[in-house]
């Protein structure tokens, strides 16, 4: 397969990119931004996406802010063109170490070396690791458009299948993670290593010694967008296991609550029952790894 015909444009800076998007749309085109191209190009090759114009952000890599990783310990800021591999190979403070650890789940090395953090978030795949991590760590996407810059919190970002709050004429310029989580982990299952996950789970635990006092549970692959699971979070906060010690009994209860709360799609060959079983297994596994508890 080959992509449908399109015109190609190179943006020299963020203002130029926004201007190109606006002008092309005004002229009746359907422009798309391309950075790493690891999501868009395969979709174009199979003609699942047919933009009439591409605006390449590659030249913006020369701008230090677009590839900067700024770890302030209370917040982590990533430039929009930071790659998965850059996060995989940088030493982050304990509150954001889960980002580095989670990168091993992202495709294969060539994909991680080209694909970008912001590109993954704007693409909005419900199983994408960055989308789950954004909800887990209260990420804020900073987007620039014709009206200037605005901030999009993660809980307002994901609207459904490949649909996000970023407007067609906006460019994400940075992503800030504002909730450090020193006890966090992401776990997923795919048919083959590097494939898209069938289900993935991200967990952050609040610990007081050996006791779990709260936390977050985020799932992908069980709904059109990544979702937090308040029923499972209530168990972590003591809604059923008060003052629960970090261990198998508590984590099994959290996993059961997560599996019971979801209404996953039922589409052969991956049935809803199978996704629930995966959810139960992956949530328990992520809880154990977040707490540092052996199997």
C-alpha positions as a LaTeX table, in Angstrom:
\begin{tabular}{lrrr}
\hline
Residue & $x$ (\AA) & $y$ (\AA) & $z$ (\AA) \\
\hline
Unk1 & 0.00 & 0.00 & 0.00 \\
Unk2 & 1.01 & 3.58 & $-0.58$ \\
Unk3 & $-0.34$ & 6.77 & 1.02 \\
Unk4 & $-2.87$ & 8.86 & $-0.84$ \\
Unk5 & $-1.41$ & 11.97 & $-2.50$ \\
Unk6 & $-0.51$ & 14.86 & $-0.18$ \\
Unk7 & 1.48 & 18.07 & $-0.19$ \\
Unk8 & 4.47 & 18.48 & 2.11 \\
Unk9 & 5.39 & 21.56 & 4.15 \\
Unk10 & 8.23 & 22.21 & 6.63 \\
Unk11 & 7.62 & 24.44 & 9.63 \\
Unk12 & 10.54 & 26.60 & 10.78 \\
Unk13 & 9.14 & 27.40 & 14.24 \\
Unk14 & 5.93 & 26.98 & 16.23 \\
Unk15 & 4.38 & 30.18 & 14.86 \\
Unk16 & 5.11 & 29.01 & 11.33 \\
Unk17 & 3.53 & 25.61 & 12.05 \\
Unk18 & 0.35 & 27.22 & 13.42 \\
Unk19 & 0.23 & 29.57 & 10.41 \\
Unk20 & 0.61 & 26.70 & 7.95 \\
Unk21 & $-2.15$ & 24.71 & 9.64 \\
Unk22 & $-4.47$ & 27.72 & 9.57 \\
Unk23 & $-3.71$ & 28.70 & 5.97 \\
Unk24 & $-4.03$ & 25.15 & 4.65 \\
Unk25 & $-7.35$ & 24.62 & 6.44 \\
Unk26 & $-8.64$ & 27.94 & 5.10 \\
Unk27 & $-7.71$ & 26.78 & 1.60 \\
Unk28 & $-9.85$ & 23.66 & 2.06 \\
Unk29 & $-7.00$ & 21.28 & 2.86 \\
Unk30 & $-6.97$ & 18.68 & 5.64 \\
Unk31 & $-3.50$ & 19.21 & 7.17 \\
Unk32 & $-1.84$ & 17.01 & 9.78 \\
Unk33 & 1.30 & 17.57 & 11.80 \\
Unk34 & 4.09 & 15.03 & 11.56 \\
Unk35 & 6.96 & 14.74 & 14.05 \\
Unk36 & 8.28 & 11.18 & 14.52 \\
Unk37 & 5.65 & 9.77 & 12.16 \\
Unk38 & 5.52 & 6.42 & 13.95 \\
Unk39 & 1.72 & 6.50 & 14.28 \\
Unk40 & 0.61 & 8.66 & 11.37 \\
Unk41 & 2.70 & 7.14 & 8.58 \\
Unk42 & 1.51 & 3.54 & 9.07 \\
Unk43 & $-2.08$ & 4.77 & 9.10 \\
Unk44 & $-1.44$ & 6.71 & 5.88 \\
Unk45 & 0.23 & 3.71 & 4.29 \\
Unk46 & $-2.89$ & 1.61 & 4.89 \\
Unk47 & $-5.05$ & 4.63 & 3.95 \\
Unk48 & $-6.71$ & 4.67 & 7.34 \\
Unk49 & $-5.70$ & 8.34 & 7.38 \\
Unk50 & $-5.71$ & 10.51 & 4.25 \\
Unk51 & $-4.52$ & 14.02 & 5.08 \\
Unk52 & $-4.18$ & 16.20 & 2.00 \\
Unk53 & $-1.19$ & 18.02 & 3.52 \\
Unk54 & 1.56 & 17.29 & 6.04 \\
Unk55 & 3.30 & 19.93 & 8.14 \\
Unk56 & 6.68 & 18.62 & 9.28 \\
Unk57 & 7.88 & 19.68 & 12.74 \\
Unk58 & 11.32 & 18.15 & 12.21 \\
Unk59 & 13.14 & 21.50 & 11.84 \\
Unk60 & 11.89 & 22.49 & 15.32 \\
Unk61 & 14.33 & 19.97 & 16.83 \\
Unk62 & 16.97 & 22.68 & 16.64 \\
Unk63 & 14.98 & 24.64 & 19.27 \\
Unk64 & 16.32 & 23.52 & 22.71 \\
Unk65 & 12.94 & 23.84 & 24.43 \\
Unk66 & 11.34 & 21.35 & 22.04 \\
Unk67 & 13.73 & 18.55 & 23.03 \\
Unk68 & 14.40 & 19.51 & 26.65 \\
Unk69 & 13.80 & 17.22 & 29.63 \\
Unk70 & 13.46 & 19.38 & 32.77 \\
Unk71 & 13.13 & 17.45 & 36.01 \\
Unk72 & 12.15 & 19.78 & 38.84 \\
Unk73 & 11.35 & 16.85 & 41.18 \\
Unk74 & 7.91 & 18.31 & 41.94 \\
Unk75 & 7.16 & 18.53 & 38.22 \\
Unk76 & 8.69 & 17.15 & 35.04 \\
Unk77 & 8.52 & 19.06 & 31.76 \\
Unk78 & 9.14 & 17.41 & 28.40 \\
Unk79 & 9.49 & 19.35 & 25.17 \\
Unk80 & 7.05 & 18.26 & 22.48 \\
Unk81 & 9.73 & 16.58 & 20.36 \\
Unk82 & 11.31 & 14.55 & 23.16 \\
Unk83 & 11.42 & 10.94 & 21.97 \\
Unk84 & 10.45 & 7.82 & 23.88 \\
Unk85 & 14.08 & 6.70 & 23.79 \\
Unk86 & 15.25 & 9.98 & 25.32 \\
Unk87 & 13.00 & 9.32 & 28.31 \\
Unk88 & 14.12 & 5.68 & 28.36 \\
Unk89 & 17.77 & 6.65 & 28.72 \\
Unk90 & 17.61 & 9.67 & 31.06 \\
Unk91 & 17.95 & 9.48 & 34.85 \\
Unk92 & 14.78 & 10.92 & 36.35 \\
Unk93 & 14.02 & 11.67 & 40.00 \\
Unk94 & 12.16 & 8.88 & 41.89 \\
Unk95 & 8.79 & 10.57 & 41.48 \\
Unk96 & 8.95 & 10.20 & 37.70 \\
Unk97 & 11.06 & 7.06 & 37.33 \\
Unk98 & 7.93 & 5.18 & 36.21 \\
Unk99 & 8.16 & 7.06 & 32.90 \\
Unk100 & 11.60 & 5.61 & 32.18 \\
Unk101 & 10.56 & 2.13 & 33.30 \\
Unk102 & 7.40 & 2.20 & 31.16 \\
Unk103 & 9.28 & 2.93 & 27.95 \\
Unk104 & 10.27 & $-0.71$ & 27.57 \\
Unk105 & 6.65 & $-1.39$ & 26.63 \\
Unk106 & 6.67 & 1.11 & 23.74 \\
Unk107 & 7.12 & $-0.67$ & 20.41 \\
Unk108 & 10.68 & $-1.50$ & 19.38 \\
Unk109 & 13.87 & 0.57 & 19.55 \\
Unk110 & 13.52 & 2.16 & 16.07 \\
Unk111 & 10.01 & 3.30 & 17.02 \\
Unk112 & 11.15 & 4.62 & 20.40 \\
Unk113 & 14.05 & 6.45 & 18.72 \\
Unk114 & 11.74 & 8.38 & 16.34 \\
Unk115 & 8.38 & 8.58 & 18.06 \\
Unk116 & 7.65 & 11.57 & 20.29 \\
Unk117 & 5.88 & 11.96 & 23.61 \\
Unk118 & 3.55 & 14.72 & 22.39 \\
Unk119 & 2.82 & 12.86 & 19.17 \\
Unk120 & 1.64 & 9.83 & 21.11 \\
Unk121 & $-0.58$ & 11.94 & 23.36 \\
Unk122 & $-2.17$ & 13.86 & 20.49 \\
Unk123 & $-2.72$ & 10.61 & 18.57 \\
Unk124 & $-4.82$ & 9.48 & 21.53 \\
Unk125 & $-4.62$ & 5.69 & 21.21 \\
Unk126 & $-6.55$ & 4.24 & 24.16 \\
Unk127 & $-3.76$ & 1.75 & 24.90 \\
Unk128 & $-0.79$ & 4.09 & 24.39 \\
Unk129 & 1.48 & 4.06 & 27.42 \\
Unk130 & 1.87 & 7.85 & 27.43 \\
Unk131 & $-1.90$ & 8.35 & 27.58 \\
Unk132 & $-2.16$ & 6.20 & 30.72 \\
Unk133 & 0.87 & 7.87 & 32.28 \\
Unk134 & $-0.61$ & 11.30 & 31.58 \\
Unk135 & $-3.70$ & 10.43 & 33.64 \\
Unk136 & $-1.63$ & 8.75 & 36.33 \\
Unk137 & 0.71 & 11.73 & 36.86 \\
Unk138 & $-1.68$ & 14.64 & 36.18 \\
Unk139 & $-0.02$ & 15.73 & 32.95 \\
Unk140 & $-0.80$ & 19.11 & 31.39 \\
Unk141 & $-0.45$ & 19.55 & 27.63 \\
Unk142 & 0.55 & 23.07 & 26.56 \\
Unk143 & $-0.80$ & 23.82 & 23.08 \\
Unk144 & $-0.23$ & 26.87 & 20.91 \\
Unk145 & $-2.77$ & 28.01 & 18.33 \\
Unk146 & $-3.96$ & 31.16 & 16.56 \\
Unk147 & $-5.39$ & 32.49 & 19.86 \\
Unk148 & $-2.15$ & 31.88 & 21.78 \\
Unk149 & $-1.20$ & 29.23 & 24.31 \\
Unk150 & $-3.53$ & 27.21 & 26.51 \\
Unk151 & $-3.19$ & 24.33 & 28.94 \\
Unk152 & $-5.10$ & 21.07 & 28.62 \\
Unk153 & $-5.23$ & 18.86 & 31.75 \\
Unk154 & $-4.99$ & 15.14 & 31.12 \\
Unk155 & $-8.48$ & 14.51 & 32.49 \\
Unk156 & $-9.85$ & 16.76 & 29.71 \\
Unk157 & $-7.54$ & 15.51 & 26.96 \\
Unk158 & $-8.93$ & 12.18 & 25.74 \\
Unk159 & $-12.36$ & 12.18 & 24.13 \\
Unk160 & $-12.58$ & 8.74 & 22.49 \\
Unk161 & $-11.10$ & 6.72 & 19.64 \\
Unk162 & $-8.10$ & 8.77 & 18.46 \\
Unk163 & $-9.91$ & 11.94 & 19.53 \\
Unk164 & $-8.30$ & 14.51 & 21.82 \\
Unk165 & $-8.90$ & 18.07 & 22.99 \\
Unk166 & $-6.09$ & 19.45 & 20.79 \\
Unk167 & $-7.63$ & 21.51 & 17.99 \\
Unk168 & $-6.62$ & 20.93 & 14.34 \\
Unk169 & $-4.82$ & 24.31 & 14.21 \\
Unk170 & $-2.90$ & 23.82 & 17.48 \\
Unk171 & 0.62 & 22.55 & 18.13 \\
Unk172 & 1.52 & 20.93 & 21.46 \\
Unk173 & 4.79 & 22.54 & 22.59 \\
Unk174 & 5.38 & 20.85 & 25.95 \\
Unk175 & 3.99 & 18.31 & 28.38 \\
Unk176 & 4.22 & 18.81 & 32.16 \\
Unk177 & 3.77 & 15.98 & 34.64 \\
Unk178 & 2.68 & 17.55 & 37.93 \\
Unk179 & 2.05 & 14.61 & 40.29 \\
Unk180 & 5.21 & 12.73 & 41.33 \\
Unk181 & 4.57 & 9.05 & 42.07 \\
Unk182 & 7.60 & 7.28 & 43.55 \\
Unk183 & 5.61 & 4.04 & 43.94 \\
Unk184 & 4.17 & 3.50 & 40.47 \\
Unk185 & 4.29 & 0.91 & 37.70 \\
Unk186 & 2.78 & 0.12 & 34.32 \\
Unk187 & 2.00 & $-3.37$ & 33.10 \\
Unk188 & 0.48 & $-4.57$ & 29.82 \\
Unk189 & $-0.17$ & $-7.58$ & 27.64 \\
Unk190 & 0.20 & $-7.87$ & 23.87 \\
Unk191 & 0.27 & $-10.93$ & 21.62 \\
Unk192 & 3.89 & $-10.19$ & 20.70 \\
Unk193 & 6.45 & $-7.89$ & 22.26 \\
Unk194 & 6.16 & $-4.48$ & 20.65 \\
Unk195 & 2.58 & $-4.96$ & 19.44 \\
Unk196 & $-0.24$ & $-2.70$ & 20.58 \\
Unk197 & $-1.43$ & $-3.74$ & 24.02 \\
Unk198 & $-4.72$ & $-5.57$ & 24.35 \\
Unk199 & $-5.04$ & $-4.18$ & 27.89 \\
Unk200 & $-2.63$ & $-2.12$ & 29.97 \\
Unk201 & $-2.76$ & $-0.90$ & 33.54 \\
Unk202 & $-0.90$ & 1.86 & 35.37 \\
Unk203 & $-0.95$ & 2.10 & 39.17 \\
Unk204 & 0.43 & 4.65 & 41.63 \\
Unk205 & 0.35 & 3.81 & 45.33 \\
Unk206 & 0.40 & 6.13 & 48.34 \\
Unk207 & 2.37 & 4.30 & 51.02 \\
Unk208 & 2.81 & 4.94 & 54.72 \\
Unk209 & 5.43 & 2.40 & 55.66 \\
Unk210 & 3.93 & $-0.94$ & 54.62 \\
Unk211 & 0.37 & 0.41 & 54.60 \\
Unk212 & $-1.40$ & 1.57 & 51.45 \\
Unk213 & $-3.34$ & 4.77 & 52.13 \\
Unk214 & $-4.53$ & 5.54 & 48.60 \\
Unk215 & $-3.53$ & 5.59 & 44.97 \\
Unk216 & $-4.58$ & 5.71 & 41.35 \\
Unk217 & $-5.52$ & 3.03 & 38.84 \\
Unk218 & $-5.63$ & 3.80 & 35.10 \\
Unk219 & $-6.61$ & 1.33 & 32.39 \\
Unk220 & $-6.21$ & 1.23 & 28.64 \\
Unk221 & $-7.87$ & $-1.07$ & 26.12 \\
Unk222 & $-11.14$ & $-1.37$ & 28.04 \\
Unk223 & $-12.88$ & 1.76 & 26.70 \\
Unk224 & $-12.56$ & 4.18 & 23.75 \\
Unk225 & $-10.13$ & 6.27 & 25.83 \\
Unk226 & $-7.86$ & 5.54 & 28.80 \\
Unk227 & $-9.81$ & 5.69 & 32.06 \\
Unk228 & $-9.25$ & 6.01 & 35.78 \\
Unk229 & $-11.09$ & 3.45 & 37.90 \\
Unk230 & $-12.50$ & 5.11 & 41.04 \\
Unk231 & $-13.89$ & 1.81 & 42.34 \\
Unk232 & $-10.40$ & 0.33 & 42.49 \\
Unk233 & $-8.97$ & 3.55 & 43.91 \\
Unk234 & $-11.58$ & 3.41 & 46.70 \\
Unk235 & $-10.23$ & 0.01 & 47.74 \\
Unk236 & $-6.71$ & 1.45 & 47.85 \\
Unk237 & $-7.99$ & 4.32 & 50.00 \\
Unk238 & $-9.54$ & 1.89 & 52.49 \\
Unk239 & $-12.97$ & 1.29 & 51.00 \\
Unk240 & $-13.05$ & $-2.38$ & 51.90 \\
Unk241 & $-9.56$ & $-3.05$ & 53.27 \\
Unk242 & $-8.95$ & $-0.32$ & 55.84 \\
Unk243 & $-5.28$ & 0.30 & 56.47 \\
Unk244 & $-4.52$ & $-2.55$ & 54.09 \\
Unk245 & $-0.96$ & $-3.78$ & 54.09 \\
Unk246 & 0.76 & $-3.77$ & 50.72 \\
Unk247 & 0.43 & $-7.37$ & 49.60 \\
Unk248 & $-1.52$ & $-10.05$ & 47.81 \\
Unk249 & $-4.87$ & $-9.76$ & 49.61 \\
Unk250 & $-5.20$ & $-6.02$ & 49.11 \\
Unk251 & $-3.94$ & $-6.07$ & 45.54 \\
Unk252 & $-6.31$ & $-8.91$ & 44.64 \\
Unk253 & $-9.19$ & $-6.84$ & 46.00 \\
Unk254 & $-8.08$ & $-3.83$ & 43.95 \\
Unk255 & $-7.79$ & $-5.99$ & 40.84 \\
Unk256 & $-11.24$ & $-7.52$ & 41.39 \\
Unk257 & $-12.77$ & $-4.06$ & 41.83 \\
Unk258 & $-11.15$ & $-2.83$ & 38.61 \\
Unk259 & $-12.34$ & $-5.85$ & 36.62 \\
Unk260 & $-15.86$ & $-5.51$ & 37.97 \\
Unk261 & $-16.09$ & $-1.79$ & 37.24 \\
Unk262 & $-15.29$ & $-1.83$ & 33.53 \\
Unk263 & $-17.49$ & $-2.52$ & 30.52 \\
Unk264 & $-14.91$ & $-3.52$ & 27.90 \\
Unk265 & $-15.66$ & $-4.09$ & 24.22 \\
Unk266 & $-16.65$ & $-7.58$ & 23.14 \\
Unk267 & $-15.12$ & $-8.00$ & 19.71 \\
Unk268 & $-13.71$ & $-11.35$ & 18.57 \\
Unk269 & $-11.08$ & $-12.57$ & 18.94 \\
Unk270 & $-10.73$ & $-10.47$ & 22.13 \\
Unk271 & $-13.87$ & $-10.91$ & 24.19 \\
Unk272 & $-15.03$ & $-8.72$ & 27.05 \\
Unk273 & $-14.48$ & $-11.62$ & 29.47 \\
Unk274 & $-10.88$ & $-11.94$ & 28.31 \\
Unk275 & $-10.25$ & $-8.22$ & 28.77 \\
Unk276 & $-11.64$ & $-8.45$ & 32.31 \\
Unk277 & $-9.31$ & $-11.37$ & 33.09 \\
Unk278 & $-6.37$ & $-9.40$ & 31.71 \\
Unk279 & $-7.43$ & $-6.38$ & 33.75 \\
Unk280 & $-7.48$ & $-8.41$ & 36.95 \\
Unk281 & $-4.03$ & $-9.88$ & 36.25 \\
Unk282 & $-2.39$ & $-6.65$ & 35.10 \\
Unk283 & $-3.73$ & $-4.46$ & 37.91 \\
Unk284 & $-2.51$ & $-6.93$ & 40.54 \\
Unk285 & 0.88 & $-7.12$ & 38.81 \\
Unk286 & 1.21 & $-3.34$ & 38.57 \\
Unk287 & 0.28 & $-3.00$ & 42.26 \\
Unk288 & 2.91 & $-5.53$ & 43.29 \\
Unk289 & 5.63 & $-3.88$ & 41.22 \\
Unk290 & 4.66 & $-0.40$ & 42.41 \\
Unk291 & 4.97 & $-1.55$ & 46.02 \\
Unk292 & 8.12 & $-3.57$ & 45.39 \\
Unk293 & 6.39 & $-6.74$ & 46.59 \\
Unk294 & 7.66 & $-10.01$ & 45.05 \\
Unk295 & 5.26 & $-12.35$ & 43.29 \\
\hline
\end{tabular}
